[in-house]
Amino acid sequence: MMAYSIQPACDLDASALAKICGKSFHNDRNTQLKGLRKNPYNLEQSMKASIPQQIASPNTVLLKLLDEKSGEISGWISWGFRGFSHTEVSEMHPDIATASKPHTLQPRKPDEAEKKDNTPPEEIEKGTDLKRWMDQLMPDGARCMYVISLSVAPKWQSRGFGSALLEWGIEKADKANVFIWVHSSEGAWQMYQKSGFEVIGTLDVDLDQYAPEPFNDGGNGLWGHYVFRYMKRLPRG
């Protein structure tokens, strides 16, 4: 049995959280492919810049999960809130740091100012699809929660820590009677499914259409298809 605590993250955690994110997506084919571009994408550096902005946002709650024995950050999650007042979101913070229990086992909105001629074709495809779903799920007047990012360090994976981070938001969503949605990576969707999320849409990307070089896996060199899943969890009273 392991004990953990879920606490609010702060700016000083940015480097550690970004490193966890980079390592957790090390074997993700989509992330690997993005690293082969002419201007390689570095997930860790991108998250290191993004995390302080998320922490400062009045519409976001960013939490870290600590292993109480070692004090090590095992994972983290960033929750986005749509249709909630800033007061409602801020009032969710006080009870977080005291949460400790035995353990048994926006998405980012595409930057409107970003020039498409400097954006790889697959990112245009994914960004356009994501915006379409965001407009559908979060129109003006909508009230919901969504998972911006969730990462668990590889050494702590398969122990239920991702589900524990999700449970915090699920309890809040059920209490507020709102749905939650997420734009899931290929490797995480089954975890969301176990927590009550259902697939409501997919984006199937043929990575080989955009690959600058063969996939170095000792096989046929093909990157294959990568499926993003849009998932939704309805509130349960």
Coordinates of C-alpha atoms in Angstrom, one line a residue:
M1 CA 0.0 0.0 0.0
M2 CA 1.3 3.4 -0.9
A3 CA 0.3 6.8 0.3
Y4 CA 0.1 9.9 -1.9
S5 CA -1.2 13.5 -1.6
I6 CA -2.6 15.7 -4.3
Q7 CA -1.6 19.3 -4.1
P8 CA -1.7 22.5 -6.1
A9 CA 1.4 22.9 -8.3
C10 CA 3.4 26.2 -8.3
D11 CA 5.8 27.9 -10.7
L12 CA 8.8 26.2 -9.0
D13 CA 7.4 22.8 -10.1
A14 CA 7.4 23.7 -13.8
S15 CA 10.8 22.1 -14.7
A16 CA 9.9 18.8 -12.8
L17 CA 6.4 18.6 -14.3
A18 CA 7.7 19.3 -17.8
K19 CA 10.3 16.6 -17.5
I20 CA 7.7 14.1 -16.4
C21 CA 5.6 15.0 -19.4
G22 CA 8.6 14.6 -21.8
K23 CA 9.5 11.2 -20.3
S24 CA 5.9 10.0 -20.3
F25 CA 5.6 10.7 -24.0
H26 CA 9.0 9.3 -24.9
N27 CA 7.5 6.3 -26.7
D28 CA 4.6 8.1 -28.2
R29 CA 4.9 7.9 -32.0
N30 CA 3.2 11.2 -32.7
T31 CA 5.6 13.0 -30.4
Q32 CA 8.6 11.2 -31.8
L33 CA 7.6 12.2 -35.4
K34 CA 7.2 15.8 -34.3
G35 CA 10.8 15.7 -33.1
L36 CA 12.1 14.8 -36.6
R37 CA 10.9 18.1 -38.2
K38 CA 13.2 20.6 -39.7
N39 CA 12.5 22.6 -36.6
P40 CA 12.1 19.8 -34.1
Y41 CA 9.4 20.0 -31.5
N42 CA 10.6 19.5 -27.9
L43 CA 7.7 18.6 -25.7
E44 CA 9.5 19.1 -22.4
Q45 CA 10.6 22.7 -23.4
S46 CA 7.1 23.5 -24.7
M47 CA 5.5 22.3 -21.4
K48 CA 8.1 24.2 -19.3
A49 CA 6.9 27.4 -20.9
S50 CA 3.2 26.5 -20.8
I51 CA 2.9 25.3 -17.2
P52 CA 3.4 28.7 -15.5
Q53 CA 0.8 30.2 -17.8
Q54 CA -1.6 27.4 -16.9
I55 CA -0.9 27.9 -13.2
A56 CA -1.6 31.6 -13.5
S57 CA -4.9 31.2 -15.4
P58 CA -8.0 31.8 -13.3
N59 CA -9.8 29.1 -15.4
T60 CA -7.3 26.3 -14.7
V61 CA -6.4 24.1 -11.7
L62 CA -3.0 22.4 -12.0
L63 CA -2.4 19.6 -9.5
K64 CA 0.6 17.4 -8.7
L65 CA 0.6 14.0 -7.1
L66 CA 3.3 13.4 -4.5
D67 CA 4.5 10.1 -3.2
E68 CA 4.5 10.7 0.5
K69 CA 7.4 8.4 1.4
S70 CA 9.9 10.0 -1.0
G71 CA 8.3 13.4 -1.6
E72 CA 8.8 12.8 -5.3
I73 CA 6.3 14.2 -7.8
S74 CA 4.8 11.2 -9.5
G75 CA 2.5 12.8 -11.9
W76 CA 0.3 15.9 -12.6
I77 CA -2.9 17.0 -14.3
S78 CA -4.2 20.3 -15.6
W79 CA -7.9 20.9 -15.4
G80 CA -9.7 23.5 -17.5
F81 CA -13.1 25.0 -16.5
R82 CA -15.6 26.5 -19.0
G83 CA -18.5 28.5 -17.8
F84 CA -17.3 28.7 -14.2
S85 CA -16.7 32.0 -12.4
H86 CA -13.2 32.7 -11.3
T87 CA -14.4 32.6 -7.7
E88 CA -15.9 29.1 -8.2
V89 CA -12.6 27.8 -9.6
S90 CA -10.5 29.5 -6.9
E91 CA -12.7 28.0 -4.1
M92 CA -11.7 24.5 -5.3
H93 CA -8.1 25.0 -4.1
P94 CA -8.2 25.0 -0.3
D95 CA -9.1 21.4 0.2
I96 CA -6.5 20.0 -2.2
A97 CA -3.4 20.2 -0.1
T98 CA -5.0 18.2 2.8
A99 CA -6.1 15.4 0.5
S100 CA -4.0 12.3 1.5
K101 CA -5.1 8.7 1.2
P102 CA -3.7 5.2 1.0
H103 CA -3.3 4.0 -2.5
T104 CA -4.4 0.6 -3.5
L105 CA -4.1 -0.4 -6.8
Q106 CA -7.8 23.9 -23.1
P107 CA -6.5 21.1 -24.6
R108 CA -4.5 24.0 -25.7
K109 CA -6.6 26.1 -28.1
P110 CA -4.8 26.6 -31.4
D111 CA -3.2 30.0 -31.6
E112 CA -5.3 32.1 -34.0
A113 CA -2.2 34.2 -34.8
E114 CA -0.1 31.2 -35.8
K115 CA 0.7 31.3 -39.5
K116 CA -0.3 28.1 -41.3
D117 CA 2.5 28.4 -43.8
N118 CA 4.9 27.7 -40.9
T119 CA 2.9 24.9 -39.5
P120 CA 3.4 21.2 -40.6
P121 CA 0.4 19.8 -42.5
E122 CA -0.4 17.2 -39.9
E123 CA -0.6 19.9 -37.2
I124 CA -3.0 21.9 -39.3
E125 CA -5.1 18.8 -39.7
K126 CA -5.1 18.1 -36.0
G127 CA -5.5 21.7 -35.0
T128 CA -8.5 22.2 -37.3
D129 CA -10.2 19.0 -36.0
L130 CA -9.5 19.9 -32.4
K131 CA -11.0 23.4 -32.9
R132 CA -14.1 21.9 -34.5
W133 CA -14.7 19.7 -31.5
M134 CA -14.0 22.5 -29.1
D135 CA -16.6 24.7 -30.8
Q136 CA -19.0 21.8 -30.6
L137 CA -18.4 20.8 -27.0
M138 CA -17.8 24.3 -25.6
P139 CA -20.0 26.8 -27.4
D140 CA -20.9 30.2 -25.8
G141 CA -22.7 29.5 -22.6
A142 CA -21.4 26.0 -22.1
R143 CA -20.4 24.8 -18.7
C144 CA -18.0 21.9 -18.4
M145 CA -14.6 20.7 -17.4
Y146 CA -11.8 19.3 -19.6
V147 CA -8.4 17.7 -19.2
I148 CA -5.7 20.0 -20.6
S149 CA -2.8 17.6 -19.8
L150 CA -2.2 14.6 -17.7
S151 CA 1.2 12.9 -17.2
V152 CA 2.6 10.2 -14.9
A153 CA 6.3 9.5 -14.7
P154 CA 7.2 6.2 -16.3
K155 CA 8.4 4.7 -13.0
W156 CA 5.1 5.4 -11.4
Q157 CA 2.8 4.2 -14.3
S158 CA 0.4 1.3 -14.0
R159 CA -0.2 2.0 -10.3
G160 CA -3.4 3.9 -10.7
F161 CA -1.9 7.4 -10.2
G162 CA -3.4 8.7 -13.4
S163 CA -6.8 7.6 -12.3
A164 CA -6.3 9.2 -8.9
L165 CA -5.6 12.6 -10.5
L166 CA -8.7 12.1 -12.7
E167 CA -10.8 11.3 -9.6
W168 CA -10.3 14.7 -8.1
G169 CA -11.9 16.4 -11.2
I170 CA -14.6 13.7 -11.5
E171 CA -15.7 14.5 -8.0
K172 CA -15.9 18.2 -8.7
A173 CA -17.7 17.6 -12.0
D174 CA -20.3 15.4 -10.4
K175 CA -20.9 17.9 -7.7
A176 CA -21.3 20.7 -10.2
N177 CA -23.4 18.4 -12.5
V178 CA -21.2 19.1 -15.6
F179 CA -19.6 16.8 -18.1
I180 CA -15.8 16.4 -18.7
W181 CA -14.2 15.9 -22.0
V182 CA -10.6 15.2 -23.1
H183 CA -8.6 15.0 -26.4
S184 CA -6.8 11.7 -25.6
S185 CA -3.5 10.5 -26.9
E186 CA -3.3 7.0 -28.3
G187 CA -1.7 5.5 -25.1
A188 CA -4.1 7.1 -22.6
W189 CA -7.6 6.5 -23.8
Q190 CA -8.2 3.2 -22.0
M191 CA -7.3 4.8 -18.7
Y192 CA -10.0 7.4 -19.4
Q193 CA -12.4 4.7 -20.4
K194 CA -11.9 3.0 -17.1
S195 CA -12.9 6.2 -15.4
G196 CA -16.2 6.5 -17.2
F197 CA -15.3 8.4 -20.3
E198 CA -16.8 7.3 -23.6
V199 CA -15.3 7.9 -27.1
I200 CA -17.4 10.4 -29.0
G201 CA -15.1 11.0 -32.0
T202 CA -11.8 10.1 -33.5
L203 CA -9.1 11.5 -35.7
D204 CA -7.1 8.9 -37.6
V205 CA -3.8 10.3 -38.8
D206 CA -1.6 8.3 -41.3
L207 CA 1.8 9.3 -39.8
D208 CA 3.7 8.0 -42.9
Q209 CA 2.2 10.8 -45.0
Y210 CA 4.2 13.3 -42.9
A211 CA 7.2 11.3 -41.9
P212 CA 10.6 12.7 -43.1
E213 CA 12.3 9.3 -42.5
P214 CA 11.3 5.7 -41.8
F215 CA 10.3 4.6 -38.3
N216 CA 13.4 3.1 -36.6
D217 CA 11.8 0.2 -34.8
G218 CA 13.7 -2.6 -36.5
G219 CA 10.6 -3.6 -38.5
N220 CA 9.2 -2.4 -41.8
G221 CA 10.0 1.2 -41.2
L222 CA 6.3 2.3 -41.2
W223 CA 5.0 4.8 -38.6
G224 CA 1.5 3.5 -39.1
H225 CA -1.8 5.2 -38.1
Y226 CA -2.2 7.2 -34.9
V227 CA -5.7 7.6 -33.5
F228 CA -6.7 10.6 -31.3
R229 CA -9.9 10.0 -29.4
Y230 CA -12.3 12.7 -28.2
M231 CA -13.9 11.4 -25.0
K232 CA -16.7 12.6 -22.8
R233 CA -17.9 11.7 -19.3
L234 CA -21.4 12.7 -18.2
P235 CA -22.0 13.7 -14.6
R236 CA -23.3 11.1 -12.2
G237 CA -25.5 12.1 -9.3

